Short mmCIF file of C-alpha atoms in Angstrom, two decimals:
data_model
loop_
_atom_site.label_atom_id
_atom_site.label_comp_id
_atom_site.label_asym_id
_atom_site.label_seq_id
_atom_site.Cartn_x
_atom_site.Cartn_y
_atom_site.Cartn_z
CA UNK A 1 -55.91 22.57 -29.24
CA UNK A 2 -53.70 22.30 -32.59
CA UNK A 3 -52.88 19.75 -34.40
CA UNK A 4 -49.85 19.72 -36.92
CA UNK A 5 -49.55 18.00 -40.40
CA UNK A 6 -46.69 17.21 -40.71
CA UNK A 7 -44.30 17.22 -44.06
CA UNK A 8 -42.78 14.79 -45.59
CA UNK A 9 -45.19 12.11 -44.47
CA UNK A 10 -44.93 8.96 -46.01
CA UNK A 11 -48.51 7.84 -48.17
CA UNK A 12 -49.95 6.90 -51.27
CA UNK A 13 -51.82 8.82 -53.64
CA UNK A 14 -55.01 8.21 -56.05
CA UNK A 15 -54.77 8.79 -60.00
CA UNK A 16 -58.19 8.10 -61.30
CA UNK A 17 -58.70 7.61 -65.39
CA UNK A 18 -61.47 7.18 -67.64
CA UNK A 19 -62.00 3.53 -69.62
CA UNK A 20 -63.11 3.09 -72.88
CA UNK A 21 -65.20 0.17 -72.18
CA UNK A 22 -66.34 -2.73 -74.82
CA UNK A 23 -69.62 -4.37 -75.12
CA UNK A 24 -67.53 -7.72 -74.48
CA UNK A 25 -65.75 -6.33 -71.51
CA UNK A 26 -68.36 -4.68 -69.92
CA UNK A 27 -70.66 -8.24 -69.72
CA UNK A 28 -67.40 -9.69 -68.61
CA UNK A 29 -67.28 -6.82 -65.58
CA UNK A 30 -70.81 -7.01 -64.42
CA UNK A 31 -70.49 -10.89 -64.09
CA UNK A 32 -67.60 -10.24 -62.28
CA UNK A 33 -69.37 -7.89 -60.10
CA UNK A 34 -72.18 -10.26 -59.34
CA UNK A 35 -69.68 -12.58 -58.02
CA UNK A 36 -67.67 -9.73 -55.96
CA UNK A 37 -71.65 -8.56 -54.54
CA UNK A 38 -72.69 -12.52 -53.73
CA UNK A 39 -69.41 -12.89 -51.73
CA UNK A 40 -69.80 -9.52 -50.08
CA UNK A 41 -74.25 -10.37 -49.36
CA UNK A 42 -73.10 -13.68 -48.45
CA UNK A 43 -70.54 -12.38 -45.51
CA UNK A 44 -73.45 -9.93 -44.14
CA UNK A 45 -75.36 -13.03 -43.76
CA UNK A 46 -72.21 -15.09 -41.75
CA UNK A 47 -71.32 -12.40 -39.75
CA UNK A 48 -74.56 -12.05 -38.59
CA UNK A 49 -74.98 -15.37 -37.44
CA UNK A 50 -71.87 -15.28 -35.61
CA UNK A 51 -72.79 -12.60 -33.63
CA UNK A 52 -75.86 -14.23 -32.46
CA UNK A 53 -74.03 -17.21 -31.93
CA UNK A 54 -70.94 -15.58 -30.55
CA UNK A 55 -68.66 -16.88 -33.16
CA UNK A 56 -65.80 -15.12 -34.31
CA UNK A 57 -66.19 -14.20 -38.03
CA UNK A 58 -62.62 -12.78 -38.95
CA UNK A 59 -61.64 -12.30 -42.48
CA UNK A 60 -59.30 -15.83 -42.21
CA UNK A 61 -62.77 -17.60 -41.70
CA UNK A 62 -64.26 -15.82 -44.50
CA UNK A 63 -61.58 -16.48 -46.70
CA UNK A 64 -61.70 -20.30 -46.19
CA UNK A 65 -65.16 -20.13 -46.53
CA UNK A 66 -64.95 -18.26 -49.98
CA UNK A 67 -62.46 -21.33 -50.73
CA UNK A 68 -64.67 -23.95 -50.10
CA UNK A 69 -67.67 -22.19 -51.92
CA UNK A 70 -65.24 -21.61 -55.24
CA UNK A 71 -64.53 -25.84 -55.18
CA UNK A 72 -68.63 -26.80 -54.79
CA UNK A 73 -69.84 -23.72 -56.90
CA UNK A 74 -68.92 -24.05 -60.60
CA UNK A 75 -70.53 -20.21 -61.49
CA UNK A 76 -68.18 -18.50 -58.56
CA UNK A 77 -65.25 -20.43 -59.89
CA UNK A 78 -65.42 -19.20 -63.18
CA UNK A 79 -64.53 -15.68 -61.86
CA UNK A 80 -61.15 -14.31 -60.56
CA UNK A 81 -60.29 -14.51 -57.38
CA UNK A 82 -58.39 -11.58 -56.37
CA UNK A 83 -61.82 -9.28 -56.41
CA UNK A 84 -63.35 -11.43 -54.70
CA UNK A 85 -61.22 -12.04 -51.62
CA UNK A 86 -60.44 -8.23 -51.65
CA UNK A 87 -64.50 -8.12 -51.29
CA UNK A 88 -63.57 -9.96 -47.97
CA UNK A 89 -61.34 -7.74 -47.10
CA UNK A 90 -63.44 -4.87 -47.92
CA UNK A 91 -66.05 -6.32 -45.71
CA UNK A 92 -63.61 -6.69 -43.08
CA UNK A 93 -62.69 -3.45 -42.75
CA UNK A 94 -65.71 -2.18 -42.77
CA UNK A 95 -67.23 -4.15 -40.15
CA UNK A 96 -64.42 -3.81 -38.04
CA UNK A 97 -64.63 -0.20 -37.58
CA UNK A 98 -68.29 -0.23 -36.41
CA UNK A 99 -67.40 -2.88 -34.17
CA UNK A 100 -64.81 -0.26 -32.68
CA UNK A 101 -67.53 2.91 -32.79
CA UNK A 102 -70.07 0.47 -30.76
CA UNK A 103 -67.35 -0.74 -28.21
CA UNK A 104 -66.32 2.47 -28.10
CA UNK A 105 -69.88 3.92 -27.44
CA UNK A 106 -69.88 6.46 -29.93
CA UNK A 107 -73.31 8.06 -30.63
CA UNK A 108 -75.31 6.57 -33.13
CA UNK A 109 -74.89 9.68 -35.52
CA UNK A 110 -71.36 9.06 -35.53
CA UNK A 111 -70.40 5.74 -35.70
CA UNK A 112 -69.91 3.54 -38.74
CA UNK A 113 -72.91 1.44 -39.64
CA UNK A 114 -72.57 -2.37 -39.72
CA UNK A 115 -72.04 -3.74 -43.40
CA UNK A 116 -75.49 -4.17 -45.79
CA UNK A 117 -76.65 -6.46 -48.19
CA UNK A 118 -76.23 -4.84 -52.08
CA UNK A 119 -78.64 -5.30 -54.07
CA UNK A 120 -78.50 -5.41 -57.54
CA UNK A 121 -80.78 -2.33 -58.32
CA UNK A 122 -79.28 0.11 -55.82
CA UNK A 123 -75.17 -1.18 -55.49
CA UNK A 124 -73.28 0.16 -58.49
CA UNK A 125 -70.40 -1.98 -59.84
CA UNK A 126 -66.56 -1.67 -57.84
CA UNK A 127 -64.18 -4.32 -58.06
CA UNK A 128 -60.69 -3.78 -56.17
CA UNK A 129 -57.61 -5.89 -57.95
CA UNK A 130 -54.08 -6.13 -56.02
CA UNK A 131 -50.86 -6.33 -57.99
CA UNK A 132 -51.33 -9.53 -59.31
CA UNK A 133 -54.67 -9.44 -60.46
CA UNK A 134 -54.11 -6.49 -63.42
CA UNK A 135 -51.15 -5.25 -65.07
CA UNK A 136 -50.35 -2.55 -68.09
CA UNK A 137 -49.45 -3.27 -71.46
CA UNK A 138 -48.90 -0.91 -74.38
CA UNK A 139 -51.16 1.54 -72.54
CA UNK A 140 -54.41 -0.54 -71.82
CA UNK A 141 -55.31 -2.42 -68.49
CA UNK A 142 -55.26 -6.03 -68.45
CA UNK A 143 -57.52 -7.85 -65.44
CA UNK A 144 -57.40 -11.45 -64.42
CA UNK A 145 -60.10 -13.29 -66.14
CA UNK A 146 -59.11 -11.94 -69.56
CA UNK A 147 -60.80 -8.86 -69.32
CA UNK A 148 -58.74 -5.99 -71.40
CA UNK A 149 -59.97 -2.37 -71.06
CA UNK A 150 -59.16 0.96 -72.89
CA UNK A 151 -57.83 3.74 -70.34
CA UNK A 152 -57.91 7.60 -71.55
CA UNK A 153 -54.42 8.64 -70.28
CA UNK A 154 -54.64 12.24 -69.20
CA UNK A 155 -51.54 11.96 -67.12
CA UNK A 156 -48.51 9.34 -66.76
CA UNK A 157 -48.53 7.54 -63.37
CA UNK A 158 -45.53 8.85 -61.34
CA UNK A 159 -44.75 5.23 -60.23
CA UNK A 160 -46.01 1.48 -60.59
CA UNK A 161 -49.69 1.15 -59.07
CA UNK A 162 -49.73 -1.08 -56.52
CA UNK A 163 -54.04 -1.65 -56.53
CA UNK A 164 -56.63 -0.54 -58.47
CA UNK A 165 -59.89 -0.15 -58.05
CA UNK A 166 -62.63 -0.48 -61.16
CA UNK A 167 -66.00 0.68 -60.33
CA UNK A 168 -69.12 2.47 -63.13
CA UNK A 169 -70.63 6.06 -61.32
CA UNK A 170 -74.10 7.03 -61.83
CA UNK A 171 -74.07 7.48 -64.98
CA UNK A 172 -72.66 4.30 -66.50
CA UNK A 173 -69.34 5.24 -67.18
CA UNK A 174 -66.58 3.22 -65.80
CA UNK A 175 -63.82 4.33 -64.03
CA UNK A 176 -60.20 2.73 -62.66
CA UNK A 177 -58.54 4.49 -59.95
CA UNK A 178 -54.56 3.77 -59.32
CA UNK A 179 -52.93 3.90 -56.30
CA UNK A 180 -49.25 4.49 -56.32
CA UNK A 181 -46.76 5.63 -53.49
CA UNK A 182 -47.18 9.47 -53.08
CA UNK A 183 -44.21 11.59 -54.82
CA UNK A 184 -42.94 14.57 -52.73
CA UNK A 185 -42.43 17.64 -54.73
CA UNK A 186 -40.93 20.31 -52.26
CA UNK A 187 -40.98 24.12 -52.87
CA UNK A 188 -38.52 26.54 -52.00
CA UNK A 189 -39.21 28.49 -48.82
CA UNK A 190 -41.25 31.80 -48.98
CA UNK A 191 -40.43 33.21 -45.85
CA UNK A 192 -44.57 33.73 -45.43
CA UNK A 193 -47.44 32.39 -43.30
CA UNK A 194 -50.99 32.35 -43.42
CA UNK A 195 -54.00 31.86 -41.41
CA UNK A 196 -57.31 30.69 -42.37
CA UNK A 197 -60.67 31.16 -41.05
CA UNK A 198 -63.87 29.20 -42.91
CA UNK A 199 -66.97 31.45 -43.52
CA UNK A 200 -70.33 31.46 -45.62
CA UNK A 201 -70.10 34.89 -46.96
CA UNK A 202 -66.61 33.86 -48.23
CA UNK A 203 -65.66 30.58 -48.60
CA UNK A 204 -62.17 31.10 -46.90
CA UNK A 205 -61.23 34.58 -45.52
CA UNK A 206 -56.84 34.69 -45.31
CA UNK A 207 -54.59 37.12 -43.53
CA UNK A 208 -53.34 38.76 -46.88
CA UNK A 209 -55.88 39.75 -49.16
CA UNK A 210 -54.89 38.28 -52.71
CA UNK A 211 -55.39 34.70 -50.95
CA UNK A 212 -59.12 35.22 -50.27
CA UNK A 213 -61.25 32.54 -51.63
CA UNK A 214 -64.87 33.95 -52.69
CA UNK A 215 -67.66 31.91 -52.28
CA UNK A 216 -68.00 30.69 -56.42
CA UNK A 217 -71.70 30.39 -55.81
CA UNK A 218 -71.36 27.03 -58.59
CA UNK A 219 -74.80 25.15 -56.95
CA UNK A 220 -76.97 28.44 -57.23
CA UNK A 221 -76.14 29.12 -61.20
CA UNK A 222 -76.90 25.41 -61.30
CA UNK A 223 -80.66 25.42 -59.39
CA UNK A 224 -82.63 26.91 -61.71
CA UNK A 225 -81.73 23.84 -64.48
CA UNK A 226 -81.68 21.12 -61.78
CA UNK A 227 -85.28 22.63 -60.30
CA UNK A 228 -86.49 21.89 -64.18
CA UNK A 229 -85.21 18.27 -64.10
CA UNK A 230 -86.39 17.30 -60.74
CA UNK A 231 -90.10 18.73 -61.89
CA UNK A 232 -90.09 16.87 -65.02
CA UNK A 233 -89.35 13.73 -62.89
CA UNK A 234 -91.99 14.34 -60.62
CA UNK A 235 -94.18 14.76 -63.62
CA UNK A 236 -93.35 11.36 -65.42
CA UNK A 237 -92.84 9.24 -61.66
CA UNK A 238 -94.90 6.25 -62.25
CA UNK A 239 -95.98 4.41 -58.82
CA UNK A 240 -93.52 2.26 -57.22
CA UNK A 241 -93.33 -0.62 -58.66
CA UNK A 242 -93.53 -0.06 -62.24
CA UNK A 243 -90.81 0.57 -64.42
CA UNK A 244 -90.25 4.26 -64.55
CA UNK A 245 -90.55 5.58 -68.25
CA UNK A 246 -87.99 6.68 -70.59
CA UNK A 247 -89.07 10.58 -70.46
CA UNK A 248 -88.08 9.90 -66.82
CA UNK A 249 -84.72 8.35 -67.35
CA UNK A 250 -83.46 11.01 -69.48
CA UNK A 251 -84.58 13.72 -67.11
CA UNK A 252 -82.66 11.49 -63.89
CA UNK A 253 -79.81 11.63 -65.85
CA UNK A 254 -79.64 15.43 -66.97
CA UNK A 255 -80.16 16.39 -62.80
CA UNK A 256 -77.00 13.72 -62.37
CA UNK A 257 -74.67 15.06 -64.68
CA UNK A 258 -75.85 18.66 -63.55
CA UNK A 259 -74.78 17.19 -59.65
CA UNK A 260 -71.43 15.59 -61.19
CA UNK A 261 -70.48 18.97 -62.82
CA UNK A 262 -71.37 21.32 -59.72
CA UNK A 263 -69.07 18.51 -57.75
CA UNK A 264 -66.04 18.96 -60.09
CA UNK A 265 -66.21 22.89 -60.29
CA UNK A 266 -65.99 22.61 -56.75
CA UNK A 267 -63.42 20.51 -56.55
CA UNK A 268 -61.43 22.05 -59.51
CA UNK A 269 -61.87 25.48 -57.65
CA UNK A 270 -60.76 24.10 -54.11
CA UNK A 271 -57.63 22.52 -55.66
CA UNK A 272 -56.69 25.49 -57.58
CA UNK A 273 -57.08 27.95 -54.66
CA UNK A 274 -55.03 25.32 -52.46
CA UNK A 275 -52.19 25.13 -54.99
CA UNK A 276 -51.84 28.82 -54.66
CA UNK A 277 -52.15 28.89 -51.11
CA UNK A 278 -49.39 26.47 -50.82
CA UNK A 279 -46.84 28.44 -53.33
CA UNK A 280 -46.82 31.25 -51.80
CA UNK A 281 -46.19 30.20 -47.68
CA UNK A 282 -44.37 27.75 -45.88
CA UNK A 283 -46.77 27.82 -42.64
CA UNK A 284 -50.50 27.55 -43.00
CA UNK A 285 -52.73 27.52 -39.94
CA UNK A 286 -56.14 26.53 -41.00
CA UNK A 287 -59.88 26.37 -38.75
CA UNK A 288 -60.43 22.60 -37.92
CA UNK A 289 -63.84 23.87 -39.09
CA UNK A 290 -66.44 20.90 -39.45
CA UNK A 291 -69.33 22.04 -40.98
CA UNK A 292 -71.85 19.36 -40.45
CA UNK A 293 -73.91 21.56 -37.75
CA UNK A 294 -74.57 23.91 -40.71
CA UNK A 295 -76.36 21.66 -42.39
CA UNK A 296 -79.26 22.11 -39.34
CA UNK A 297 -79.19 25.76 -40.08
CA UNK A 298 -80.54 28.56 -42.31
CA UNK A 299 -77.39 28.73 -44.09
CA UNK A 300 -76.98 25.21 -44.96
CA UNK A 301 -77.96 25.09 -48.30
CA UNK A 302 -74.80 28.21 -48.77
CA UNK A 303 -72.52 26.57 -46.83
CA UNK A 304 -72.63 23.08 -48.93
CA UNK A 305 -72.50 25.31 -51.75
CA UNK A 306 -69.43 26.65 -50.60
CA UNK A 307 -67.99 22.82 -49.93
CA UNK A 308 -65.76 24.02 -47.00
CA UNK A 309 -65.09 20.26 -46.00
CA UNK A 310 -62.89 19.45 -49.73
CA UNK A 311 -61.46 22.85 -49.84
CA UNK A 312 -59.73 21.79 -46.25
CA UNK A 313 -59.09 18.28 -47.74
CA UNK A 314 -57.19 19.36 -50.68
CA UNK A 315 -55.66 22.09 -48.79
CA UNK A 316 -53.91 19.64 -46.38
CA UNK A 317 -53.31 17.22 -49.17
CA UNK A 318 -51.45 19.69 -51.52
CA UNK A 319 -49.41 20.77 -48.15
CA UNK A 320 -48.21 17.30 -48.00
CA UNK A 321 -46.92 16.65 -51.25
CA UNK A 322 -45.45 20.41 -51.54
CA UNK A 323 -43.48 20.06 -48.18
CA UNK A 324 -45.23 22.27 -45.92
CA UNK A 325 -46.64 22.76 -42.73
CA UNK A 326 -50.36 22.77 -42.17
CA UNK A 327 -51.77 23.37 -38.19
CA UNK A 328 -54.96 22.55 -37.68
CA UNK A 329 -56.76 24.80 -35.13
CA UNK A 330 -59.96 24.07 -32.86
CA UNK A 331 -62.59 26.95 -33.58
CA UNK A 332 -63.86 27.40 -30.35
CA UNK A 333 -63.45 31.28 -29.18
CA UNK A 334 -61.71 32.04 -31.84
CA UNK A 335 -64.53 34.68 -32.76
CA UNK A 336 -64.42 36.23 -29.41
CA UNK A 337 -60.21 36.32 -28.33
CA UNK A 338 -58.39 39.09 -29.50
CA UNK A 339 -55.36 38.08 -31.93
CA UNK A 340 -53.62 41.18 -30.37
CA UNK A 341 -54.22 41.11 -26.62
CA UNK A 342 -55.73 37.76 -25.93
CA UNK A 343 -58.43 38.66 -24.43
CA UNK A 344 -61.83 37.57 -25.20
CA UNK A 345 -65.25 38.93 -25.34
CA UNK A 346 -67.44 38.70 -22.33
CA UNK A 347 -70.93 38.98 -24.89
CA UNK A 348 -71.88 37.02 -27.58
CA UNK A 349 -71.06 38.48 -31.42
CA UNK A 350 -74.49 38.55 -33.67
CA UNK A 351 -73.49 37.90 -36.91
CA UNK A 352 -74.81 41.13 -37.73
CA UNK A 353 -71.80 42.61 -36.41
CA UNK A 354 -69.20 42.34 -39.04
CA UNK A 355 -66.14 44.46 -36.72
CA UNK A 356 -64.47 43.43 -33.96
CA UNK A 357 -63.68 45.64 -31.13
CA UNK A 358 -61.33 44.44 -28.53
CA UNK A 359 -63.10 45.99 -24.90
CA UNK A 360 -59.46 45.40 -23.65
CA UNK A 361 -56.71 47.18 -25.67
CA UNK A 362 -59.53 48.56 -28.41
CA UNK A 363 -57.84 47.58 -31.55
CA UNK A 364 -60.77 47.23 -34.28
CA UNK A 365 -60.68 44.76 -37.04
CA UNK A 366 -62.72 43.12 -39.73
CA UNK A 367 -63.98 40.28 -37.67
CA UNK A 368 -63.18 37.10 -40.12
CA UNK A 369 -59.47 39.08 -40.68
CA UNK A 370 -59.38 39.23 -36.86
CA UNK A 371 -59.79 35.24 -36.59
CA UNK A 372 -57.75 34.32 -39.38
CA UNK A 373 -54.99 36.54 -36.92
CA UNK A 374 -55.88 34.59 -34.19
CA UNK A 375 -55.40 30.75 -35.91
CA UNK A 376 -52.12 32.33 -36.51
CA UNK A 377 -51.41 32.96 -32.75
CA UNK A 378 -52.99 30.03 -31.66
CA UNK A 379 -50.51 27.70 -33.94
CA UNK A 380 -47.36 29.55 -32.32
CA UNK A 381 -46.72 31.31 -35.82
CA UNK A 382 -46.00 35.11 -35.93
CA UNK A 383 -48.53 36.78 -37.10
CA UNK A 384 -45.87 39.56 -39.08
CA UNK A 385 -45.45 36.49 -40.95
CA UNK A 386 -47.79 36.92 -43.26
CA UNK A 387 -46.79 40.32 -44.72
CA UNK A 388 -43.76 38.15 -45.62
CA UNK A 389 -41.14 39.26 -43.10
CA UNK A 390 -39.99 36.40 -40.85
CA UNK A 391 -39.84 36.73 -37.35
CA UNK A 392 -36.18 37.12 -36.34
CA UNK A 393 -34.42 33.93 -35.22
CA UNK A 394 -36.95 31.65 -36.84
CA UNK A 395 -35.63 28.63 -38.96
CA UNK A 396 -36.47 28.10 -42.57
CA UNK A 397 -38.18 24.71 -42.59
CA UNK A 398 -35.19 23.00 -44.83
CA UNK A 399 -32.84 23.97 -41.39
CA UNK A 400 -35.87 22.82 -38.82
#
């Protein structure tokens, strides 16, 4: 089965910046999040009676409710409140997709937990404003409530943000994320196509060789400095309970910023390999690979490293705003069929065994090469594609 991503879909994008936050501002924005976190802990509580009662608790109900409490509760009122019905609508959303998993009898691994109470120790700060509760003005973010923030422009926004989201990380810096309609930036056609095929050894193994992506290895030269951090926590762990020390605190936040770095290489090494990926073909077919079984294995501790899961995220999303085509193909037998013949194997492959040797026609191949040939196949693209000669009578995707 293959599924097609198509171009020029219509969507929205995410531009996330940096704020230079005030001592002022930053009270101002945690009172506003203990508003935003009482709505949010009181609709747990609501919608939990009305499902032992067999009330409906929609967001319309909530809403009214949220009204009633801002006219009797002189604290809530002093807060804004766009957040806080977007909370509601947060909460919403959220509870009615694991109302769809249950009715839909997923298994419990896979559906979407019911909405929890946040507490104040473990829920870190995120406040979600529509259009008219912020605006812009001579380069600094203005919130409803008189709250004015500093943002560290590293880019312009292509267009007016229609939401944004504030929110602090792990670390205590404070974030705002934009969303704005997404800007198509076509490329011109290549004439080339590519096929994909997700590994451990290597991160992504291509049908033409300059387009490999090697695994970068960025969590092991980071494990020997996170191993020290985590041991000088264990060290300086004082029993539950107590207020851990400040020896402690500086070593939890060393192993976080070590995390947050590993996660940007990652990302920044996905994103760059995707960009290239994208430039250079018109057609990509790519393993619907999803790695979560991996984690149960001997290689899972690799095959996080290698993030396989963002890598396919931002190769689909840079296909999208570039204009191309991106075909998603189901993994099963595509180790065993032949990209030449068809045929498949009637033994199973040890991963020891690094060739592939059709029993049928007897063409041998490097076995990753051989299933990168065969996503090609599978997506209805020509596999002489990808050494950049089209097959004859095919359209360029302008004439499509």
């Amino acid at each position: 089965m293959t599924r097609t991503v198509r171009t020029g879909t219509a969507g929205h994008a995410r531009y996330t910046f940096r704020l230079r936050v005030s001592s002022t501002a930053r009270t101002a924005l945690l009172a506003e999040w203990n508003r935003c976190r009482w709505v949010w802990n009181e609709c747990v509580a609501r919608s939990k009676k009305a499902y032992a009662d067999r009330e409906e608790c929609g967001p319309v109900r909530l809403s009214s409710m949220l009204t009633e409490a801002r006219s009797r509760t002189p604290w809530l009122r002093e807060g804004a409140s766009v957040p806080q019905q977007q909370t509601i609508r947060d909460f919403a959303k959220s509870r009615a997709k694991a109302l769809k998993d249950i009715k839909a009898r997923l298994p419990q691994h896979r559906r979407a937990g019911m909405p929890k109470h946040r507490r104040k120790r473990d829920a870190s700060p995120t406040m979600e404003y529509t259009r008219r509760g912020f605006r812009l003005k001579d380069g600094r973010l203005h919130l409803t409530g008189g709250i004015v923030l500093t943002v560290a422009w590293s880019r312009e926004l292509p267009a007016d943000p229609s939401s944004a989201r504030v929110y602090q990380d792990s670390l205590g810096h404070w974030y705002c994320s934009f969303v704005v309609p997404a800007q198509a930036e076509p490329l011109p056609a290549t004439g080339r196509v590519l096929g994909i095929d997700w590994g451990v050894k290597e991160t992504a193994t291509t049908t033409s060789d300059a387009h490999d992506l090697p695994h970068a290895e960025h969590g092991k030269r980071a494990a020997q400095r996170l191993a020290r951090y985590q041991r000088q926590m264990a060290r300086r762990r004082l029993p539950k309970g107590k207020a851990q020390s400040k020896g402690y605190r500086k070593a939890q936040t060393q192993a976080t910023k070590l995390h947050k770095k590993v996660a940007r290489q990652r990302q920044d090494t996905g994103r760059k390999w995707a960009k290239r990926v994208v430039r250079d073909h018109d057609a990509i077919a790519v393993e619907d690979f999803r790695p979560k079984f991996l984690a149960k294995t001997t290689m899972a501790r690799k095959a996080a490293d290698a993030a396989i899961a963002a890598t396919k995220a931002a190769l689909v999303e840079m296909s999208r705003k570039h204009g191309r085509d991106v075909h998603l193909v189901h993994p099963a037998h595509t180790t065993t069929d032949c990209a030449d013949c068809g045929s498949r194997t009637k033994h199973a492959l040890p991963l020891s065994e690094r060739t592939y040797t059709c029993t049928a026609c007897g063409i041998s191949r490097p076995r990753d090469k051989k299933s990168a040939r065969v996503m090609l196949v599978r997506a209805g693209l020509n596999p002489a594609g990808d050494e950049g000669v089209r097959p004859p009578g095919a359209l360029l995707p302008d004439a499509a």
